[in-house]
Short mmCIF file of C-alpha atoms in Angstrom, two decimals:
data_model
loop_
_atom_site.label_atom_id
_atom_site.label_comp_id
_atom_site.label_asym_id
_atom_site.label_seq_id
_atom_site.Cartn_x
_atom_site.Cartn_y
_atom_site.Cartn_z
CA UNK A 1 56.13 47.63 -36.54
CA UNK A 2 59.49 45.56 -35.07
CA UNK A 3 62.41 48.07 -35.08
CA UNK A 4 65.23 45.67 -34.66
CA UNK A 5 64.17 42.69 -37.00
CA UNK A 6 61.93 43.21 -39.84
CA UNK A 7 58.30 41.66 -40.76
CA UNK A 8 58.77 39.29 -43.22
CA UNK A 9 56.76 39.41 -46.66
CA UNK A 10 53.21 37.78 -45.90
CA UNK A 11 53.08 36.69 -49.36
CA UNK A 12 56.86 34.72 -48.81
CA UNK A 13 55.12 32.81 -45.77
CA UNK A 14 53.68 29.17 -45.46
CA UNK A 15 50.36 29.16 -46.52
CA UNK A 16 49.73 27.83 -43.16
CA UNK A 17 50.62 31.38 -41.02
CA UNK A 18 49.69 33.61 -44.81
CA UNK A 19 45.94 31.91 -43.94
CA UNK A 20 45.96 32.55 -40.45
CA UNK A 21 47.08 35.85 -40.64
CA UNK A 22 45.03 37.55 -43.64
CA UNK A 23 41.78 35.71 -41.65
CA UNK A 24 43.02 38.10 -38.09
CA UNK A 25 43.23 40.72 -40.88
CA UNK A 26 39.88 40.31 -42.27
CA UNK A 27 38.34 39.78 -38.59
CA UNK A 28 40.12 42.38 -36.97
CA UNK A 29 40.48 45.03 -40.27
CA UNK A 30 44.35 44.93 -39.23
CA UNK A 31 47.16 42.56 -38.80
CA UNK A 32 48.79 42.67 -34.82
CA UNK A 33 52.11 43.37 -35.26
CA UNK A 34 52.97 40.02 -33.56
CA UNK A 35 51.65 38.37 -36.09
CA UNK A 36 53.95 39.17 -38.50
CA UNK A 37 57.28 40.11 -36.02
CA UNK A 38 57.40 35.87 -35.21
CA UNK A 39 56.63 34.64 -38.31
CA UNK A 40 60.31 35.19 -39.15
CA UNK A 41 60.56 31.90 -37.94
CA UNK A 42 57.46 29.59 -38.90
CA UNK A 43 58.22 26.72 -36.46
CA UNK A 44 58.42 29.00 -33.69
CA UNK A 45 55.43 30.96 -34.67
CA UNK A 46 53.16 27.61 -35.22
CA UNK A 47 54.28 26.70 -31.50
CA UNK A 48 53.89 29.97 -29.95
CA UNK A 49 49.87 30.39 -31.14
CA UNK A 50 49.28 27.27 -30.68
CA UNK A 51 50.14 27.41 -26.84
CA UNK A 52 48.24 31.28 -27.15
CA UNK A 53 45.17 29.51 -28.11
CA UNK A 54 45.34 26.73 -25.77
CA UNK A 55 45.47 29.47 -23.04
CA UNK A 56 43.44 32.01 -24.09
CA UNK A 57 40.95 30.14 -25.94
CA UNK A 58 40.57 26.90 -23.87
CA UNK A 59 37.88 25.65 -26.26
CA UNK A 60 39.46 25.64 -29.06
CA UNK A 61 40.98 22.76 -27.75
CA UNK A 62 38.14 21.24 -26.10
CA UNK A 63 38.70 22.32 -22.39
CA UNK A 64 36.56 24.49 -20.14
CA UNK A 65 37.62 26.90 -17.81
CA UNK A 66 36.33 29.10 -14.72
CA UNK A 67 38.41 32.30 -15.69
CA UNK A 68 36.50 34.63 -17.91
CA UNK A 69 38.17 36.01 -21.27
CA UNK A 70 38.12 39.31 -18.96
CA UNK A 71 39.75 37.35 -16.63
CA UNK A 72 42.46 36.46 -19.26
CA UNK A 73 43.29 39.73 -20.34
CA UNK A 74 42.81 41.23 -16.84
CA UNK A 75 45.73 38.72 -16.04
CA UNK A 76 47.88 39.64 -19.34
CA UNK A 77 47.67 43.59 -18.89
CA UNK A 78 48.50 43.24 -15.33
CA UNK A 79 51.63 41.12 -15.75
CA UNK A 80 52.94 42.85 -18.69
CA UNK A 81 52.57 46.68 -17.04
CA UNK A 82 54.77 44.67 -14.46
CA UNK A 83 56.95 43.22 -16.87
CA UNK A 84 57.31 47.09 -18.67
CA UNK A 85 55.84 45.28 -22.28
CA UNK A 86 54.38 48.38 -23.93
CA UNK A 87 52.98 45.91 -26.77
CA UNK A 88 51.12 43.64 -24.57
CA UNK A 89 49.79 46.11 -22.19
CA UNK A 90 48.42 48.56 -25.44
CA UNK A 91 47.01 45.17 -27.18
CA UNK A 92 45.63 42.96 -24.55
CA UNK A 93 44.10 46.19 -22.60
CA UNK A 94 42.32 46.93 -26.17
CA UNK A 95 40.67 43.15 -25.59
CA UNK A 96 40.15 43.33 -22.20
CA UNK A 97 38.48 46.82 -22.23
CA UNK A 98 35.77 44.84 -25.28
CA UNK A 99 35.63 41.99 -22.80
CA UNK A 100 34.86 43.96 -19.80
CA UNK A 101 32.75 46.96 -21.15
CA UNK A 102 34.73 49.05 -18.97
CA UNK A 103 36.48 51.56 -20.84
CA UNK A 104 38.93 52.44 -17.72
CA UNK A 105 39.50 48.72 -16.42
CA UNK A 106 42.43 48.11 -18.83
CA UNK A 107 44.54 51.20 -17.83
CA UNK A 108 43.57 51.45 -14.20
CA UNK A 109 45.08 47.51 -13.63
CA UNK A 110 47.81 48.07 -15.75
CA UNK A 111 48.73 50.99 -13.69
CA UNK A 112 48.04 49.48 -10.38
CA UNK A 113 45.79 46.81 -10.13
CA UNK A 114 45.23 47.50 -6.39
CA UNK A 115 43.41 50.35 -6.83
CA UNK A 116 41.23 49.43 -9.84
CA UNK A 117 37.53 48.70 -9.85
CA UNK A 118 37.70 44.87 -10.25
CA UNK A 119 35.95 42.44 -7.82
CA UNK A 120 38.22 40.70 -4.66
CA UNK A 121 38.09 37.27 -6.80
CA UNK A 122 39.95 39.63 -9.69
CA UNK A 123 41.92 41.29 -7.13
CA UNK A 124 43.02 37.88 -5.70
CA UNK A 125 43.52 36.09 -8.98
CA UNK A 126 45.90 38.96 -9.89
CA UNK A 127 47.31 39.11 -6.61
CA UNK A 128 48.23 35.61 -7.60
CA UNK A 129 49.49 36.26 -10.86
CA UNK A 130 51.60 38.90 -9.76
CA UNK A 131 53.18 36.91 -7.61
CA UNK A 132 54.09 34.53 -10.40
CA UNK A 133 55.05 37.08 -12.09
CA UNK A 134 57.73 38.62 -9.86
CA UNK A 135 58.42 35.93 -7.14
CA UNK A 136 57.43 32.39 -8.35
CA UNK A 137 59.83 30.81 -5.92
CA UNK A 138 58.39 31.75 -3.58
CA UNK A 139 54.62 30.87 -4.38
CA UNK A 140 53.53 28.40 -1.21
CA UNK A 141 50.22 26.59 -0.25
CA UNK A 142 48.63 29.61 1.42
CA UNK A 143 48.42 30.98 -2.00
CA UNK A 144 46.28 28.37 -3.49
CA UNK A 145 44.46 28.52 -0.06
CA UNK A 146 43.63 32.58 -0.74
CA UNK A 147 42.48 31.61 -4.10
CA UNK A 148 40.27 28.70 -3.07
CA UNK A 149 38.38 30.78 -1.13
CA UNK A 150 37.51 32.53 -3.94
CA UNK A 151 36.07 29.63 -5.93
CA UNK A 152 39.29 29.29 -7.87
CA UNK A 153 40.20 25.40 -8.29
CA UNK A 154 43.52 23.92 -8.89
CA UNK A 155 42.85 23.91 -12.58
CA UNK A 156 42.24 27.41 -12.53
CA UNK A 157 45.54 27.93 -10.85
CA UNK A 158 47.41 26.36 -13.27
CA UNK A 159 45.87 28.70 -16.07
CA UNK A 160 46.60 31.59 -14.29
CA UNK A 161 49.77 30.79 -13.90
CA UNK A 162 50.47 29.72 -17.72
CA UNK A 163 48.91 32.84 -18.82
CA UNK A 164 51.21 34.23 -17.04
CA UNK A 165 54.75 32.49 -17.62
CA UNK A 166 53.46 32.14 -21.20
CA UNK A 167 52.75 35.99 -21.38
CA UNK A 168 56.67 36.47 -19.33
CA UNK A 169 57.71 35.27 -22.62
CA UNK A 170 55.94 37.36 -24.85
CA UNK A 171 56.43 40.58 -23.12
CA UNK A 172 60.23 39.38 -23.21
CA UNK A 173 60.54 39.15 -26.94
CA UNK A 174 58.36 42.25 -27.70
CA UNK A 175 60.56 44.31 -25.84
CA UNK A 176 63.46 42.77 -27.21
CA UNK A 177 62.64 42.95 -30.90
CA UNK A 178 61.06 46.34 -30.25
CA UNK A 179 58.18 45.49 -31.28
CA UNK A 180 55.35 48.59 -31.33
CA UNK A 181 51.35 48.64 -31.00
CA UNK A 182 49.71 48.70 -33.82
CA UNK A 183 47.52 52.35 -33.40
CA UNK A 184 44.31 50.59 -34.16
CA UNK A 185 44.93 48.94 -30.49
CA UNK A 186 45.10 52.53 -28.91
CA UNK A 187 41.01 53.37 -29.61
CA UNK A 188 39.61 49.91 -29.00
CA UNK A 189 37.15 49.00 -26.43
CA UNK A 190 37.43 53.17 -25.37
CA UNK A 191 35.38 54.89 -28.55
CA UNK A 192 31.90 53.07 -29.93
CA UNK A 193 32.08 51.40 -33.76
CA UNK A 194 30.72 53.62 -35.86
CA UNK A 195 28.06 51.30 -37.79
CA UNK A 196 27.57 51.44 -41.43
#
């Protein structure tokens, strides 16, 4: 729940964001707090998931991509930690610990990447990202070199580095709306689904 501005009504919404939302509900069995904390402001919501999806689900808009959903999330937790976004980190490491059936991937990276058990193409691609994250100035040709060499293309580069100015911008207005993790997030990906 935001703190500092409060979730609007879903039933008050556009049907557009009230249909989008109740289907995350009925996939999920909960509503992400972002969800509702930006759909204050419809246009800005519309805008801001559609750019999500376009990154984090590249075929939903009819592009491929060479980074994994792992890959994705590995890239979100690890900027966010950096970035202090206790919403991000708690949400995407739920849906990166599902992605990468490692129950211990998500907190070791967003502790310190460097010492988690990822592969050297992770470590590199978050080497990478971390360098977007905290010193994109000074991001130089040797970087996309070290990346090449790890089968990463200049396409790739580009999404790794919109995940992560795009994700800049999330952890930025989480923090700032004090926006919390839902507790559903806290128990994904770490305890099995109980099957009925």
């Amino acid at each position: 729940m935001s703190t500092r501005y409060p979730f609007p009504d879903i039933q008050n919404l556009p049907e557009d964001l009230r249909s989008k939302i109740l289907e995350v509900q009925e996939k999920a069995g909960f509503v992400p707090n972002v969800f509702l904390a930006l759909a204050r402001r419809p246009a800005e919501w519309r805008a801001f998931f559609a750019y999500h999806d376009a990154l984090m689900v590249p075929e939903s808009v009819g592009r491929t991509s060479n980074l994994t959903k792992g890959d994705r999330e590995m890239i979100v937790t690890t900027t966010s930690a950096a970035n202090q976004c206790l919403y991000c980190v708690v949400a995407h490491g739920a849906i990166l610990r599902i992605y990468e059936k490692k129950p211990l991937v998500a907190d070791q990276v967003a502790v310190n990447y460097r010492k988690a058990d990822i592969t050297p193409r992770q470590r590199a691609m978050l080497d990478f990202a971390m360098k977007v994250c905290t010193a994109s100035d000074q991001v130089e040709d040797a970087d996309f070199a070290a990346l090449h060499v790890h089968g990463f293309d200049d396409e790739d580069i580009w999404d790794i580095t919109a995940i992560t100015a795009f994700f800049g911008l999330s952890n930025r207005m989480a923090s700032v709306t004090g926006m919390m993790p839902n507790p559903e997030f806290y128990l994904m990906g770490r305890v099995p689904k109980t099957k009925v």
